[in-house]
CSV table of C-alpha atoms in Angstrom, one decimal:
chain,number,residue,atom,x,y,z
A,989,UNK,CA,-5.7,13.1,32.5
A,990,UNK,CA,-7.8,10.5,31.0
A,991,UNK,CA,-6.8,9.0,27.8
A,992,UNK,CA,-9.3,9.0,24.8
A,993,UNK,CA,-11.9,6.3,24.4
A,994,UNK,CA,-10.5,4.3,21.3
A,995,UNK,CA,-7.5,4.4,23.3
A,996,UNK,CA,-9.0,3.1,27.0
A,997,UNK,CA,-11.1,0.0,24.1
A,998,UNK,CA,-7.6,-0.5,22.2
A,999,UNK,CA,-5.5,-0.5,26.1
A,1000,UNK,CA,-8.6,-2.9,27.7
A,1001,UNK,CA,-8.7,-5.0,25.2
A,1002,UNK,CA,-5.0,-5.7,24.3
A,1003,UNK,CA,-4.9,-7.0,28.3
A,1004,UNK,CA,-8.2,-9.2,28.2
A,1005,UNK,CA,-6.9,-11.0,25.4
A,1006,UNK,CA,-4.4,-11.7,27.7
A,1007,UNK,CA,-6.4,-13.2,29.4
A,1008,UNK,CA,-7.0,-16.3,27.9
A,1009,UNK,CA,-7.6,-18.1,30.9
A,1010,UNK,CA,-7.8,-17.2,35.1
A,1011,UNK,CA,-8.2,-18.8,38.1
A,1012,UNK,CA,-8.6,-17.4,41.6
A,1013,UNK,CA,-10.2,-16.3,44.4
A,1014,UNK,CA,-13.2,-13.7,44.6
A,1015,UNK,CA,-14.6,-11.7,47.9
A,1016,UNK,CA,-17.6,-10.4,46.6
A,1017,UNK,CA,-19.1,-7.5,48.7
A,1018,UNK,CA,-22.0,-5.3,48.5
A,1019,UNK,CA,-22.1,-1.8,50.5
A,1020,UNK,CA,-25.1,-1.4,52.8
A,1021,UNK,CA,-25.9,-5.0,51.8
A,1022,UNK,CA,-26.9,-6.8,55.1
A,1023,UNK,CA,-26.0,-10.4,53.2
A,1024,UNK,CA,-22.0,-9.5,54.1
A,1025,UNK,CA,-19.5,-11.0,51.9
A,1026,UNK,CA,-19.1,-14.3,49.7
A,1027,UNK,CA,-16.3,-15.6,48.8
A,1028,UNK,CA,-15.1,-18.4,46.4
A,1029,UNK,CA,-12.9,-19.4,44.1
A,1030,UNK,CA,-12.9,-18.7,39.7
A,1031,UNK,CA,-12.2,-20.4,36.8
A,1032,UNK,CA,-12.4,-18.6,33.9
A,1033,UNK,CA,-11.6,-19.5,30.1
A,1034,UNK,CA,-12.4,-18.0,27.0
A,1035,UNK,CA,-14.6,-18.1,24.9
A,1036,UNK,CA,-17.7,-17.8,27.2
A,1037,UNK,CA,-16.4,-20.6,30.0
A,1038,UNK,CA,-16.7,-19.9,33.5
A,1039,UNK,CA,-16.9,-21.6,36.9
A,1040,UNK,CA,-18.0,-18.9,39.6
A,1041,UNK,CA,-18.4,-21.6,43.1
A,1042,UNK,CA,-18.7,-19.1,46.2
A,1043,UNK,CA,-18.6,-21.2,49.5
A,1044,UNK,CA,-19.0,-18.8,52.3
A,1045,UNK,CA,-22.0,-18.0,53.4
A,1046,UNK,CA,-23.5,-20.6,51.6
A,1047,UNK,CA,-22.1,-23.2,48.3
A,1048,UNK,CA,-23.7,-22.4,45.6
A,1049,UNK,CA,-21.7,-23.5,42.3
A,1050,UNK,CA,-22.5,-21.7,38.2
A,1051,UNK,CA,-21.2,-23.0,35.5
A,1052,UNK,CA,-21.0,-21.0,32.8
A,1053,UNK,CA,-20.3,-22.9,28.5
A,1054,UNK,CA,-21.2,-21.2,25.7
A,1055,UNK,CA,-25.0,-20.0,25.7
A,1056,UNK,CA,-26.0,-22.0,29.0
A,1057,UNK,CA,-25.4,-21.7,32.3
A,1058,UNK,CA,-26.3,-23.7,35.2
A,1059,UNK,CA,-26.4,-22.3,39.0
A,1060,UNK,CA,-26.6,-25.4,41.7
A,1061,UNK,CA,-28.1,-25.3,44.9
A,1062,UNK,CA,-27.2,-28.1,46.6
A,1063,UNK,CA,-28.1,-27.2,50.2
A,1064,UNK,CA,-31.4,-26.4,48.3
A,1065,UNK,CA,-31.3,-29.3,45.9
A,1066,UNK,CA,-32.3,-27.4,42.9
A,1067,UNK,CA,-30.4,-26.6,40.1
A,1068,UNK,CA,-31.2,-23.6,37.5
A,1069,UNK,CA,-30.5,-23.8,34.0
A,1070,UNK,CA,-31.0,-20.5,31.8
A,1071,UNK,CA,-28.9,-19.1,29.0
A,1072,UNK,CA,-26.4,-16.5,29.2
A,1073,UNK,CA,-27.1,-14.0,27.3
A,1074,UNK,CA,-30.0,-12.8,29.6
A,1075,UNK,CA,-29.8,-10.9,33.1
A,1076,UNK,CA,-26.7,-12.3,33.5
A,1077,UNK,CA,-25.2,-11.0,30.4
A,1078,UNK,CA,-23.2,-8.0,30.9
A,1079,UNK,CA,-21.9,-9.1,34.4
A,1080,UNK,CA,-18.2,-9.3,36.0
A,1081,UNK,CA,-17.7,-13.0,35.0
A,1082,UNK,CA,-18.4,-12.7,31.4
A,1083,UNK,CA,-16.3,-9.4,30.7
A,1084,UNK,CA,-13.3,-11.8,31.8
A,1085,UNK,CA,-15.0,-14.7,29.7
A,1086,UNK,CA,-16.6,-13.0,26.5
A,1087,UNK,CA,-14.9,-11.4,23.1
A,1088,UNK,CA,-12.4,-8.8,24.4
A,1089,UNK,CA,-13.3,-7.5,20.9
A,1090,UNK,CA,-17.6,-6.9,21.1
A,1091,UNK,CA,-16.9,-4.9,24.2
A,1092,UNK,CA,-16.9,-1.7,23.0
A,1093,UNK,CA,-20.1,-2.8,21.4
A,1094,UNK,CA,-21.8,-3.1,24.6
A,1095,UNK,CA,-20.0,-0.9,26.4
A,1096,UNK,CA,-18.5,2.6,26.4
A,1097,UNK,CA,-15.1,2.4,27.8
A,1098,UNK,CA,-13.1,4.9,29.6
A,1099,UNK,CA,-9.5,5.4,31.2
A,1100,UNK,CA,-9.6,8.2,34.1
A,1101,UNK,CA,-5.8,8.1,33.8
A,1102,UNK,CA,-3.6,7.8,31.6
A,1103,UNK,CA,-0.7,6.4,34.1
A,1104,UNK,CA,-3.4,3.5,35.5
A,1105,UNK,CA,-4.7,0.3,34.2
A,1106,UNK,CA,-8.3,1.1,35.7
A,1107,UNK,CA,-10.4,1.0,33.5
A,1108,UNK,CA,-14.7,2.2,33.7
A,1109,UNK,CA,-17.4,0.4,30.8
A,1110,UNK,CA,-21.1,2.3,30.8
A,1111,UNK,CA,-23.4,-0.7,29.4
A,1112,UNK,CA,-24.7,0.8,26.2
A,1113,UNK,CA,-28.3,-0.6,26.5
A,1114,UNK,CA,-30.5,1.1,28.5
A,1115,UNK,CA,-31.9,-2.8,30.3
A,1116,UNK,CA,-28.6,-3.2,32.0
A,1117,UNK,CA,-29.1,-3.7,35.5
A,1118,UNK,CA,-26.2,-1.9,35.9
A,1119,UNK,CA,-24.9,1.2,35.6
A,1120,UNK,CA,-21.0,0.9,35.5
A,1121,UNK,CA,-18.4,-1.7,35.5
A,1122,UNK,CA,-14.9,-0.7,36.5
A,1123,UNK,CA,-11.9,-3.3,36.5
A,1124,UNK,CA,-8.3,-2.9,38.0
A,1125,UNK,CA,-5.2,-4.4,36.9
A,1126,UNK,CA,-2.1,-5.5,38.0
A,1127,UNK,CA,0.8,-6.4,36.9
A,1128,UNK,CA,-1.5,-7.5,33.8
A,1129,UNK,CA,-3.8,-9.4,36.1
A,1130,UNK,CA,-7.4,-8.5,36.5
A,1131,UNK,CA,-7.4,-7.9,40.9
A,1132,UNK,CA,-10.9,-6.0,41.4
A,1133,UNK,CA,-14.2,-5.5,39.6
A,1134,UNK,CA,-16.8,-2.8,41.0
A,1135,UNK,CA,-20.4,-2.7,40.0
A,1136,UNK,CA,-22.3,0.3,40.4
A,1137,UNK,CA,-26.5,-0.5,40.1
A,1138,UNK,CA,-29.4,1.4,39.6
A,1139,UNK,CA,-30.3,0.9,42.6
A,1140,UNK,CA,-27.4,2.8,43.5
A,1141,UNK,CA,-25.4,-0.3,45.2
A,1142,UNK,CA,-22.0,-0.7,45.5
A,1143,UNK,CA,-20.7,-3.8,44.1
A,1144,UNK,CA,-16.9,-4.8,45.0
A,1145,UNK,CA,-15.4,-8.1,43.7
A,1146,UNK,CA,-11.5,-8.3,44.7
A,1147,UNK,CA,-9.8,-11.4,43.0
A,1148,UNK,CA,-6.9,-12.9,44.9
A,1149,UNK,CA,-4.4,-16.1,44.7
A,1150,UNK,CA,-4.5,-15.7,40.4
A,1151,UNK,CA,-3.3,-17.4,38.4
A,1152,UNK,CA,-3.5,-16.5,35.1
A,1153,UNK,CA,-3.1,-18.0,31.5
A,1154,UNK,CA,-3.0,-21.8,33.2
A,1155,UNK,CA,-3.9,-24.9,32.0
A,1156,UNK,CA,-7.6,-25.8,33.0
A,1157,UNK,CA,-9.9,-28.9,32.2
A,1158,UNK,CA,-12.9,-28.6,30.3
A,1159,UNK,CA,-14.0,-30.5,32.8
A,1160,UNK,CA,-14.5,-27.4,35.1
A,1161,UNK,CA,-16.9,-25.9,32.7
A,1162,UNK,CA,-19.9,-29.1,32.9
A,1163,UNK,CA,-22.5,-29.6,34.3
A,1164,UNK,CA,-24.7,-32.6,35.5
A,1165,UNK,CA,-27.6,-31.8,38.0
A,1166,UNK,CA,-26.8,-34.9,40.6
A,1167,UNK,CA,-30.3,-37.6,40.9
A,1168,UNK,CA,-32.7,-36.5,43.3
A,1169,UNK,CA,-32.6,-32.6,42.3
A,1170,UNK,CA,-34.3,-29.8,41.4
A,1171,UNK,CA,-34.0,-29.6,37.9
A,1172,UNK,CA,-35.6,-25.8,36.3
A,1173,UNK,CA,-35.1,-25.0,32.5
A,1174,UNK,CA,-35.6,-21.1,32.8
B,946,UNK,CA,-55.8,-35.7,80.8
B,947,UNK,CA,-52.3,-36.0,78.9
B,948,UNK,CA,-53.3,-33.7,75.9
B,949,UNK,CA,-49.9,-34.8,74.2
B,950,UNK,CA,-49.5,-38.3,72.9
B,951,UNK,CA,-46.0,-38.4,74.4
B,952,UNK,CA,-43.6,-40.1,71.6
B,953,UNK,CA,-42.2,-43.9,72.5
B,954,UNK,CA,-38.8,-44.9,72.5
B,955,UNK,CA,-38.4,-45.6,68.9
B,956,UNK,CA,-38.9,-41.8,67.9
B,957,UNK,CA,-42.5,-42.1,67.1
B,958,UNK,CA,-43.3,-37.9,66.0
B,959,UNK,CA,-46.2,-37.4,68.3
B,960,UNK,CA,-49.2,-35.1,67.2
B,961,UNK,CA,-49.4,-31.8,69.3
B,962,UNK,CA,-52.0,-30.5,70.8
B,963,UNK,CA,-50.9,-27.3,72.1
B,964,UNK,CA,-48.7,-25.8,73.0
B,965,UNK,CA,-45.6,-27.5,74.8
B,966,UNK,CA,-43.7,-25.0,77.2
B,967,UNK,CA,-40.1,-26.3,75.7
B,968,UNK,CA,-40.6,-25.8,72.3
B,969,UNK,CA,-38.9,-22.4,71.3
B,970,UNK,CA,-41.1,-19.5,71.9
B,971,UNK,CA,-41.9,-17.6,68.2
B,972,UNK,CA,-38.8,-15.3,68.7
B,973,UNK,CA,-40.1,-11.7,68.2
B,974,UNK,CA,-37.1,-10.8,67.0
B,975,UNK,CA,-34.4,-12.4,64.9
B,976,UNK,CA,-32.0,-12.0,61.6
B,977,UNK,CA,-31.5,-15.0,59.7
B,978,UNK,CA,-29.6,-15.4,56.8
B,979,UNK,CA,-29.4,-18.4,53.9
B,980,UNK,CA,-30.8,-19.5,50.9
B,981,UNK,CA,-34.4,-19.7,49.3
B,982,UNK,CA,-35.2,-21.7,46.5
B,983,UNK,CA,-38.6,-21.8,45.0
B,984,UNK,CA,-39.8,-23.8,42.4
B,985,UNK,CA,-43.3,-24.0,40.2
B,986,UNK,CA,-44.4,-27.2,39.0
B,987,UNK,CA,-44.1,-28.1,35.4
B,988,UNK,CA,-47.3,-27.5,33.1
B,989,UNK,CA,-47.9,-28.7,29.5
B,990,UNK,CA,-46.4,-25.4,27.8
B,991,UNK,CA,-43.5,-24.9,30.2
B,992,UNK,CA,-41.1,-27.2,32.9
B,993,UNK,CA,-40.3,-26.2,35.9
B,994,UNK,CA,-39.7,-22.7,36.6
B,995,UNK,CA,-37.9,-20.5,40.0
B,996,UNK,CA,-34.7,-19.7,41.0
B,997,UNK,CA,-32.8,-19.4,44.1
B,998,UNK,CA,-31.1,-16.4,46.1
B,999,UNK,CA,-29.0,-15.3,49.1
B,1000,UNK,CA,-31.3,-13.9,51.6
B,1001,UNK,CA,-31.1,-11.5,54.8
B,1002,UNK,CA,-34.0,-10.9,57.1
B,1003,UNK,CA,-34.5,-9.3,59.8
B,1004,UNK,CA,-38.0,-10.1,61.9
B,1005,UNK,CA,-39.8,-8.0,64.9
B,1006,UNK,CA,-42.5,-8.9,65.8
B,1007,UNK,CA,-44.5,-8.8,62.6
B,1008,UNK,CA,-42.0,-6.0,60.6
B,1009,UNK,CA,-39.6,-7.7,58.5
B,1010,UNK,CA,-37.4,-6.6,55.9
B,1011,UNK,CA,-35.7,-9.3,53.8
B,1012,UNK,CA,-32.6,-8.7,51.3
B,1013,UNK,CA,-32.1,-11.0,48.1
B,1014,UNK,CA,-29.5,-10.8,46.3
B,1015,UNK,CA,-29.5,-13.4,43.3
B,1016,UNK,CA,-26.5,-15.1,41.6
B,1017,UNK,CA,-23.1,-13.4,41.1
B,1018,UNK,CA,-24.8,-11.0,42.8
B,1019,UNK,CA,-27.2,-9.3,40.6
B,1020,UNK,CA,-30.6,-8.5,40.9
B,1021,UNK,CA,-31.3,-7.2,44.5
B,1022,UNK,CA,-34.2,-7.5,45.4
B,1023,UNK,CA,-35.6,-5.5,49.2
B,1024,UNK,CA,-39.4,-7.2,50.5
B,1025,UNK,CA,-40.5,-4.8,53.2
B,1026,UNK,CA,-43.3,-5.6,55.5
B,1027,UNK,CA,-44.2,-2.7,58.1
B,1028,UNK,CA,-47.9,-5.1,59.5
B,1029,UNK,CA,-49.9,-3.2,57.0
B,1030,UNK,CA,-48.5,-2.8,54.4
B,1031,UNK,CA,-45.8,-5.1,52.1
B,1032,UNK,CA,-43.1,-2.9,49.8
B,1033,UNK,CA,-40.8,-4.6,47.5
B,1034,UNK,CA,-37.7,-2.8,45.4
B,1035,UNK,CA,-36.1,-4.2,42.7
B,1036,UNK,CA,-33.9,-3.1,39.6
B,1037,UNK,CA,-36.2,-5.1,37.4
B,1038,UNK,CA,-39.8,-4.6,38.5
B,1039,UNK,CA,-39.2,-0.4,40.3
B,1040,UNK,CA,-41.3,-0.7,43.4
B,1041,UNK,CA,-44.3,-2.6,44.6
B,1042,UNK,CA,-47.0,-2.2,47.4
B,1043,UNK,CA,-49.9,-4.8,48.1
B,1044,UNK,CA,-51.7,-5.3,51.1
B,1045,UNK,CA,-50.0,-9.0,52.3
B,1046,UNK,CA,-46.8,-10.3,51.3
B,1047,UNK,CA,-47.9,-12.7,49.5
B,1048,UNK,CA,-49.9,-10.9,47.3
B,1049,UNK,CA,-46.2,-9.0,46.2
B,1050,UNK,CA,-43.9,-11.4,46.2
B,1051,UNK,CA,-46.7,-13.1,43.9
B,1052,UNK,CA,-47.6,-10.7,41.6
B,1053,UNK,CA,-43.0,-9.2,41.1
B,1054,UNK,CA,-41.6,-13.1,40.4
B,1055,UNK,CA,-44.5,-14.8,40.3
B,1056,UNK,CA,-43.7,-17.2,42.8
B,1057,UNK,CA,-46.2,-18.5,45.5
B,1058,UNK,CA,-44.6,-18.7,48.8
B,1059,UNK,CA,-45.8,-18.5,52.4
B,1060,UNK,CA,-44.3,-15.5,53.6
B,1061,UNK,CA,-46.8,-15.1,56.7
B,1062,UNK,CA,-46.0,-18.2,58.5
B,1063,UNK,CA,-42.4,-18.7,57.6
B,1064,UNK,CA,-41.2,-16.2,61.0
B,1065,UNK,CA,-43.3,-18.8,63.1
B,1066,UNK,CA,-41.6,-22.1,61.0
B,1067,UNK,CA,-37.9,-20.2,61.5
B,1068,UNK,CA,-38.6,-20.4,65.3
B,1069,UNK,CA,-39.4,-24.0,65.0
B,1070,UNK,CA,-42.6,-22.9,66.1
B,1071,UNK,CA,-46.5,-23.4,64.7
B,1072,UNK,CA,-48.4,-20.5,62.9
B,1073,UNK,CA,-51.5,-19.8,64.4
B,1074,UNK,CA,-53.6,-21.3,61.3
B,1075,UNK,CA,-51.6,-24.3,61.3
B,1076,UNK,CA,-53.0,-27.5,60.8
B,1077,UNK,CA,-51.4,-31.4,62.2
B,1078,UNK,CA,-47.9,-30.2,63.4
B,1079,UNK,CA,-45.7,-33.5,64.0
B,1080,UNK,CA,-43.2,-33.3,67.4
B,1081,UNK,CA,-40.1,-35.1,66.9
B,1082,UNK,CA,-38.7,-37.5,70.7
B,1083,UNK,CA,-37.4,-33.7,71.3
B,1084,UNK,CA,-40.2,-32.0,71.1
B,1085,UNK,CA,-39.0,-30.2,67.6
B,1086,UNK,CA,-41.6,-29.0,64.6
B,1087,UNK,CA,-40.4,-31.3,62.3
B,1088,UNK,CA,-43.7,-30.7,60.2
B,1089,UNK,CA,-46.8,-28.7,59.8
B,1090,UNK,CA,-49.9,-27.7,57.1
B,1091,UNK,CA,-50.6,-24.4,56.8
B,1092,UNK,CA,-53.6,-24.0,54.3
B,1093,UNK,CA,-51.9,-26.0,50.8
B,1094,UNK,CA,-48.9,-25.8,52.0
B,1095,UNK,CA,-47.1,-28.7,54.2
B,1096,UNK,CA,-43.7,-28.2,55.9
B,1097,UNK,CA,-41.0,-29.9,56.9
B,1098,UNK,CA,-38.0,-29.3,58.9
B,1099,UNK,CA,-35.1,-30.1,59.3
B,1100,UNK,CA,-32.4,-29.3,62.7
B,1101,UNK,CA,-28.6,-29.6,62.9
B,1102,UNK,CA,-27.8,-32.3,65.8
B,1103,UNK,CA,-29.4,-31.1,69.1
B,1104,UNK,CA,-30.2,-27.7,67.9
B,1105,UNK,CA,-33.5,-26.2,68.8
B,1106,UNK,CA,-34.5,-24.3,65.7
B,1107,UNK,CA,-34.7,-26.0,61.9
B,1108,UNK,CA,-31.7,-24.9,59.5
B,1109,UNK,CA,-33.5,-26.2,56.9
B,1110,UNK,CA,-37.5,-25.7,56.2
B,1111,UNK,CA,-38.8,-27.4,52.6
B,1112,UNK,CA,-42.3,-26.2,52.2
B,1113,UNK,CA,-44.9,-28.1,49.3
B,1114,UNK,CA,-48.1,-26.6,48.0
B,1115,UNK,CA,-50.2,-28.9,46.2
B,1116,UNK,CA,-50.3,-27.8,42.9
B,1117,UNK,CA,-46.3,-28.2,43.5
B,1118,UNK,CA,-45.2,-24.8,43.8
B,1119,UNK,CA,-41.9,-25.6,46.0
B,1120,UNK,CA,-40.5,-23.5,48.6
B,1121,UNK,CA,-36.8,-24.2,50.4
B,1122,UNK,CA,-34.8,-22.4,52.7
B,1123,UNK,CA,-31.2,-23.0,54.7
B,1124,UNK,CA,-31.0,-21.0,57.6
B,1125,UNK,CA,-28.1,-19.8,59.3
B,1126,UNK,CA,-29.4,-18.4,63.3
């Protein structure tokens, strides 16, 4: 039987609060998409620091600290800076690095099975780019997230080689565009 | 007479007059993936705008289906062209249509890109309406001009097909595309 929403929110908050920082490899696939699987490495450090480095099929580095986020495409010689609360505001990466206590302000939190650490979140705002976002834990570690977007696409992100609460150098969350790269400030 | 000025030993690019047998024919069908980046020129009110996306592109004669996936897997956009009508579907815009892909892309994103020429360029060929295509010593297209767009091509080793295309428009719009065949 499902847990009531208040209990679900408390449990999720506790699990996420215990994840002060995290490093992992990720593998991301969108069902029905022809672009296949993206894989790479991620670092997260509360509050609001994350590094999402896609290594395959092409390289892309995303670094966010505080309100700003850099997207660096080395092969395109292009770096885009945008603020975090634009459309990427409520993404899987932000869920892991944002403030856990604010999650229930933006999402309705459910726990479909009282004895399973599997939570499904429904955005309260209509402008969210997805219908639901689920997160599963194993041994207190986030192991998988699934995003159902408004076009009916399902994107799954699996984490592996997970380290919980390691110390991560702050340089991991800083980015300076290399010389000669096109810089875009959105 | 020789319609083609052959490149000399010092790897001078060759001005190409007509099509050349060694050159890859326009690939009728291809399926490629990679990344595409677009930048618009800075103006007095805003700095340069633009963005990047992973793409998957399937081409069959003049019909194509392009799937764009944004950073962090957010914002998936499908652009299709059946030879008559271009259609774009995305979360942000819903479904949009236009008579040609260029008008459609600009209508949906504000970005400019020479989409109709890209299938030829992806195939290492000048588009029919290109002017001043230049080849390297291995008969590979290294630059070409189409209207306001100037395209330059990069190859990995001795590959016959480009693995990167960079096209700049006179007003400063720029498209950079990596290609995995």
